[in-house]
CSV table of C-alpha atoms in Angstrom, one decimal:
chain,number,residue,atom,x,y,z
N,1,MET,CA,-86.5,-74.0,45.0
N,2,ALA,CA,-88.4,-74.6,48.3
N,3,ASP,CA,-91.5,-76.8,48.1
N,4,SER,CA,-94.3,-74.3,48.0
N,5,ALA,CA,-96.6,-76.8,49.6
N,6,MET,CA,-94.7,-76.8,52.9
N,7,VAL,CA,-96.8,-75.4,55.8
N,8,ILE,CA,-94.8,-73.9,58.7
N,9,ARG,CA,-96.4,-74.1,62.2
N,10,ALA,CA,-95.5,-74.6,65.8
N,11,LEU,CA,-94.8,-78.1,67.0
N,12,GLU,CA,-97.8,-80.0,68.3
N,13,PRO,CA,-97.7,-83.1,70.7
N,14,ALA,CA,-98.7,-85.3,67.8
N,15,ASP,CA,-95.6,-84.2,65.8
N,16,ILE,CA,-93.1,-85.2,68.5
N,17,ARG,CA,-92.4,-88.8,67.4
N,18,ALA,CA,-92.0,-88.0,63.7
N,19,THR,CA,-89.9,-84.9,64.4
N,20,ALA,CA,-87.6,-86.8,66.8
N,21,ALA,CA,-87.1,-89.5,64.2
N,22,LEU,CA,-86.3,-86.8,61.6
N,23,LEU,CA,-83.7,-85.2,63.9
N,24,ALA,CA,-82.2,-88.6,64.7
N,25,GLU,CA,-81.8,-89.5,61.1
N,26,ALA,CA,-80.4,-86.1,60.1
N,27,MET,CA,-77.9,-86.1,63.1
N,28,ASP,CA,-76.9,-89.8,62.6
N,29,ASP,CA,-73.3,-88.9,61.7
N,30,ASP,CA,-72.9,-85.8,63.9
N,31,PRO,CA,-69.8,-86.3,66.1
N,32,ALA,CA,-71.3,-84.8,69.2
N,33,TYR,CA,-74.3,-87.1,69.1
N,34,ASN,CA,-72.1,-90.0,68.3
N,35,PHE,CA,-70.3,-89.2,71.5
N,36,LEU,CA,-73.6,-89.2,73.4
N,37,PHE,CA,-74.8,-92.5,71.8
N,38,PRO,CA,-71.8,-94.4,70.3
N,39,ARG,CA,-72.6,-96.0,67.0
N,40,GLY,CA,-73.9,-99.5,67.2
N,41,GLN,CA,-77.0,-101.2,68.3
N,42,GLY,CA,-79.4,-98.8,69.8
N,43,HIS,CA,-77.7,-95.7,68.4
N,44,LEU,CA,-80.7,-94.3,66.4
N,45,ALA,CA,-83.2,-95.4,69.0
N,46,GLY,CA,-81.2,-93.5,71.7
N,47,LEU,CA,-81.1,-90.4,69.5
N,48,GLU,CA,-84.8,-90.5,68.9
N,49,ASP,CA,-85.5,-90.8,72.6
N,50,PHE,CA,-83.1,-87.9,73.4
N,51,PHE,CA,-84.7,-85.6,70.8
N,52,ALA,CA,-88.2,-86.6,71.9
N,53,ARG,CA,-87.3,-85.6,75.4
N,54,ASN,CA,-85.9,-82.3,74.2
N,55,LEU,CA,-88.9,-81.6,72.1
N,56,ARG,CA,-91.3,-82.2,75.0
N,57,THR,CA,-89.2,-79.9,77.2
N,58,HIS,CA,-89.5,-77.1,74.7
N,59,LEU,CA,-93.2,-77.8,73.8
N,60,PRO,CA,-94.8,-75.5,76.4
N,61,TYR,CA,-92.7,-72.5,75.1
N,62,ARG,CA,-94.0,-72.9,71.5
N,63,CYS,CA,-90.5,-72.3,70.2
N,64,THR,CA,-90.1,-75.4,68.1
N,65,TYR,CA,-91.4,-75.2,64.5
N,66,VAL,CA,-92.0,-77.8,61.9
N,67,GLY,CA,-92.4,-77.6,58.1
N,68,ILE,CA,-95.1,-80.0,56.9
N,69,VAL,CA,-95.2,-81.4,53.4
N,70,GLY,CA,-98.3,-83.4,52.8
N,71,ARG,CA,-98.7,-85.0,56.2
N,72,ALA,CA,-95.0,-85.5,56.8
N,73,VAL,CA,-92.6,-83.5,58.9
N,74,ALA,CA,-90.0,-82.4,56.4
N,75,ALA,CA,-88.0,-79.9,58.5
N,76,THR,CA,-87.8,-78.5,62.0
N,77,VAL,CA,-86.1,-75.8,64.0
N,78,THR,CA,-86.1,-74.8,67.7
N,79,MET,CA,-85.5,-71.1,68.3
N,80,ARG,CA,-84.9,-70.8,72.0
N,81,PRO,CA,-85.9,-67.2,73.1
N,82,PRO,CA,-83.7,-64.8,75.1
N,83,ASP,CA,-85.4,-65.6,78.3
N,84,GLY,CA,-84.5,-69.3,77.8
N,85,VAL,CA,-86.4,-72.4,78.9
N,86,SER,CA,-86.9,-72.3,82.6
N,87,ILE,CA,-86.6,-75.7,84.3
N,88,SER,CA,-86.1,-76.2,88.0
N,89,MET,CA,-83.3,-78.5,89.1
N,90,LEU,CA,-85.8,-80.7,90.8
N,91,THR,CA,-87.8,-81.0,87.6
N,92,MET,CA,-84.7,-81.6,85.6
N,93,ILE,CA,-83.7,-84.5,87.8
N,94,ARG,CA,-87.1,-86.1,88.3
N,95,ARG,CA,-88.4,-85.7,84.7
N,96,GLY,CA,-85.1,-85.5,82.8
N,97,LEU,CA,-82.0,-87.1,84.2
N,98,LEU,CA,-83.5,-89.9,86.1
N,99,PRO,CA,-85.7,-91.2,83.3
N,100,PHE,CA,-82.8,-90.7,80.9
N,101,ALA,CA,-80.5,-92.7,83.2
N,102,PHE,CA,-83.1,-95.4,83.6
N,103,ALA,CA,-83.5,-95.7,79.8
N,104,HIS,CA,-79.8,-95.4,78.8
N,105,GLY,CA,-77.6,-95.9,81.9
N,106,PHE,CA,-75.6,-93.5,84.1
N,107,SER,CA,-72.7,-93.5,81.6
N,108,ALA,CA,-75.0,-91.9,79.1
N,109,VAL,CA,-76.0,-89.3,81.7
N,110,SER,CA,-72.3,-88.5,82.3
N,111,ARG,CA,-71.7,-88.0,78.5
N,112,LEU,CA,-74.8,-85.8,78.3
N,113,LEU,CA,-73.6,-83.6,81.2
N,114,THR,CA,-70.2,-83.4,79.5
N,115,LEU,CA,-71.8,-82.2,76.3
N,116,LYS,CA,-74.0,-79.8,78.1
N,117,ASP,CA,-71.1,-78.2,80.0
N,118,THR,CA,-69.0,-78.0,76.8
N,119,TYR,CA,-71.7,-76.3,74.7
N,120,ASP,CA,-73.0,-74.1,77.5
N,121,ALA,CA,-69.5,-72.7,77.7
N,122,ILE,CA,-69.3,-72.1,73.9
N,123,GLU,CA,-72.7,-70.4,74.0
N,124,SER,CA,-71.7,-68.2,76.9
N,125,ARG,CA,-68.6,-67.0,75.0
N,126,LEU,CA,-70.5,-66.5,71.8
N,127,ALA,CA,-73.3,-64.5,73.5
N,128,ARG,CA,-70.7,-62.1,75.2
N,129,GLY,CA,-73.1,-61.5,78.1
N,130,GLU,CA,-76.0,-60.4,75.9
N,131,ARG,CA,-79.5,-61.7,76.0
N,132,HIS,CA,-79.7,-63.8,72.9
N,133,TRP,CA,-81.7,-66.2,70.8
N,134,LEU,CA,-80.3,-69.7,70.2
N,135,VAL,CA,-80.9,-72.0,67.2
N,136,ARG,CA,-81.2,-75.1,69.4
N,137,MET,CA,-82.0,-77.9,67.0
N,138,MET,CA,-82.5,-77.7,63.2
N,139,ALA,CA,-82.8,-80.5,60.6
N,140,VAL,CA,-84.3,-81.3,57.3
N,141,ASP,CA,-85.4,-84.8,56.2
N,142,PRO,CA,-82.3,-86.2,54.5
N,143,ALA,CA,-84.5,-87.4,51.6
N,144,ARG,CA,-85.7,-83.8,51.0
N,145,GLN,CA,-82.4,-81.9,51.5
N,146,GLY,CA,-81.3,-79.7,48.6
N,147,ARG,CA,-84.7,-78.4,47.8
N,148,GLY,CA,-84.6,-75.1,49.8
N,149,LEU,CA,-86.8,-76.4,52.6
N,150,GLY,CA,-84.3,-75.6,55.4
N,151,SER,CA,-83.6,-72.1,54.1
N,152,HIS,CA,-87.3,-71.3,53.7
N,153,LEU,CA,-88.1,-72.6,57.3
N,154,LEU,CA,-85.1,-70.8,58.9
N,155,ASN,CA,-85.7,-67.5,57.2
N,156,PHE,CA,-89.4,-67.6,57.9
N,157,ILE,CA,-88.9,-68.2,61.6
N,158,LEU,CA,-86.1,-65.7,61.9
N,159,ASP,CA,-88.3,-63.1,60.4
N,160,ALA,CA,-91.3,-64.0,62.5
N,161,THR,CA,-89.4,-64.2,65.8
N,162,VAL,CA,-86.0,-62.7,66.0
N,163,ASP,CA,-86.5,-59.8,63.5
N,164,ALA,CA,-90.1,-59.1,64.6
N,165,ARG,CA,-89.4,-59.2,68.4
N,166,THR,CA,-86.0,-57.6,68.8
N,167,ILE,CA,-85.0,-56.6,72.3
N,168,GLY,CA,-83.5,-53.1,72.2
N,169,GLY,CA,-83.0,-53.7,68.5
N,170,LYS,CA,-79.8,-55.7,69.1
N,171,ALA,CA,-80.4,-59.2,70.6
N,172,PRO,CA,-78.2,-61.5,68.5
N,173,THR,CA,-79.0,-65.1,67.5
N,174,VAL,CA,-76.2,-67.7,68.0
N,175,LEU,CA,-75.6,-71.2,67.0
N,176,THR,CA,-72.9,-73.9,66.6
N,177,THR,CA,-72.5,-76.3,63.7
N,178,HIS,CA,-70.1,-79.2,63.1
N,179,GLU,CA,-70.4,-79.3,59.3
N,180,GLU,CA,-68.5,-76.9,57.1
N,181,ARG,CA,-71.2,-77.1,54.5
N,182,ASN,CA,-73.7,-75.8,57.0
N,183,VAL,CA,-71.6,-72.6,57.4
N,184,LEU,CA,-72.6,-71.3,54.0
N,185,PHE,CA,-76.2,-72.3,54.6
N,186,TYR,CA,-76.3,-70.2,57.8
N,187,GLU,CA,-74.4,-67.3,56.1
N,188,ARG,CA,-77.2,-67.1,53.6
N,189,ALA,CA,-79.5,-66.4,56.5
N,190,GLY,CA,-77.4,-63.6,57.8
N,191,PHE,CA,-75.1,-65.4,60.2
N,192,GLU,CA,-71.4,-64.7,60.4
N,193,VAL,CA,-68.7,-67.0,61.7
N,194,ASP,CA,-67.5,-65.8,65.1
N,195,GLY,CA,-64.9,-68.5,65.6
N,196,ALA,CA,-64.0,-72.1,65.0
N,197,GLN,CA,-62.3,-74.6,67.3
N,198,THR,CA,-61.3,-78.2,67.4
N,199,MET,CA,-63.0,-80.4,70.0
N,200,SER,CA,-60.8,-83.3,71.2
N,201,SER,CA,-61.5,-83.5,74.9
N,202,MET,CA,-64.2,-86.2,74.9
N,203,GLY,CA,-62.1,-89.2,74.1
N,204,LYS,CA,-63.2,-89.4,70.4
N,205,ALA,CA,-61.7,-88.3,67.1
N,206,PRO,CA,-61.3,-84.5,67.0
N,207,TYR,CA,-63.9,-82.5,65.1
N,208,ARG,CA,-64.5,-78.8,64.3
N,209,VAL,CA,-67.1,-76.6,65.8
N,210,TRP,CA,-68.1,-73.4,64.0
N,211,SER,CA,-69.7,-70.7,66.2
N,212,MET,CA,-71.9,-68.2,64.4
N,213,ARG,CA,-73.8,-65.0,65.3
N,214,ARG,CA,-76.5,-63.0,63.6
N,215,ARG,CA,-77.8,-59.5,64.3
N,216,PRO,CA,-81.5,-59.0,63.8
N,217,ARG,CA,-82.6,-57.3,60.6
N,218,THR,CA,-84.6,-54.1,61.2
């Protein structure tokens, strides 16, 4: 049963550090992020910095949400809207890639761009040319998993955003996941598996990627 004391609200600047740390811990063994930051010294710190940058990028769009239990961030989800997050190439370079390269090196930038191209292509195929919502980042504090917090947060946000603001009554929500156990989690929220593929082109051990779609509930 979900913790009834969890408060769901939009991400605030003061939440970024704790939310980035939660994402880093939850994604610690994720194969894609292990490609971005190979395991070893600096792995978790690199992930925290990466997620903090992503959270700051999405902050003006008010599309990242947190579930607060007590004073702690217990869960988070970023629901990127159909119009996306508009960032100019100049801004991306000056505020994104250059600081990221300075912090982590140009080899990390190369790996980041490889991941971006790979998952942009998957998203494009999954969307089939439709305007769509994207579950961009989602995680639950590993110490609190299994209590229904993730389901409560995801369903609450889907209901408040996707289902409440459908475009023509048919804008889908899409996502990818690397964990088979997550497939059932998302199926309970109305997602269906659209396909699965093995990723083996990034010089690491092959891993599975499940692509999922969900039609809005009306």
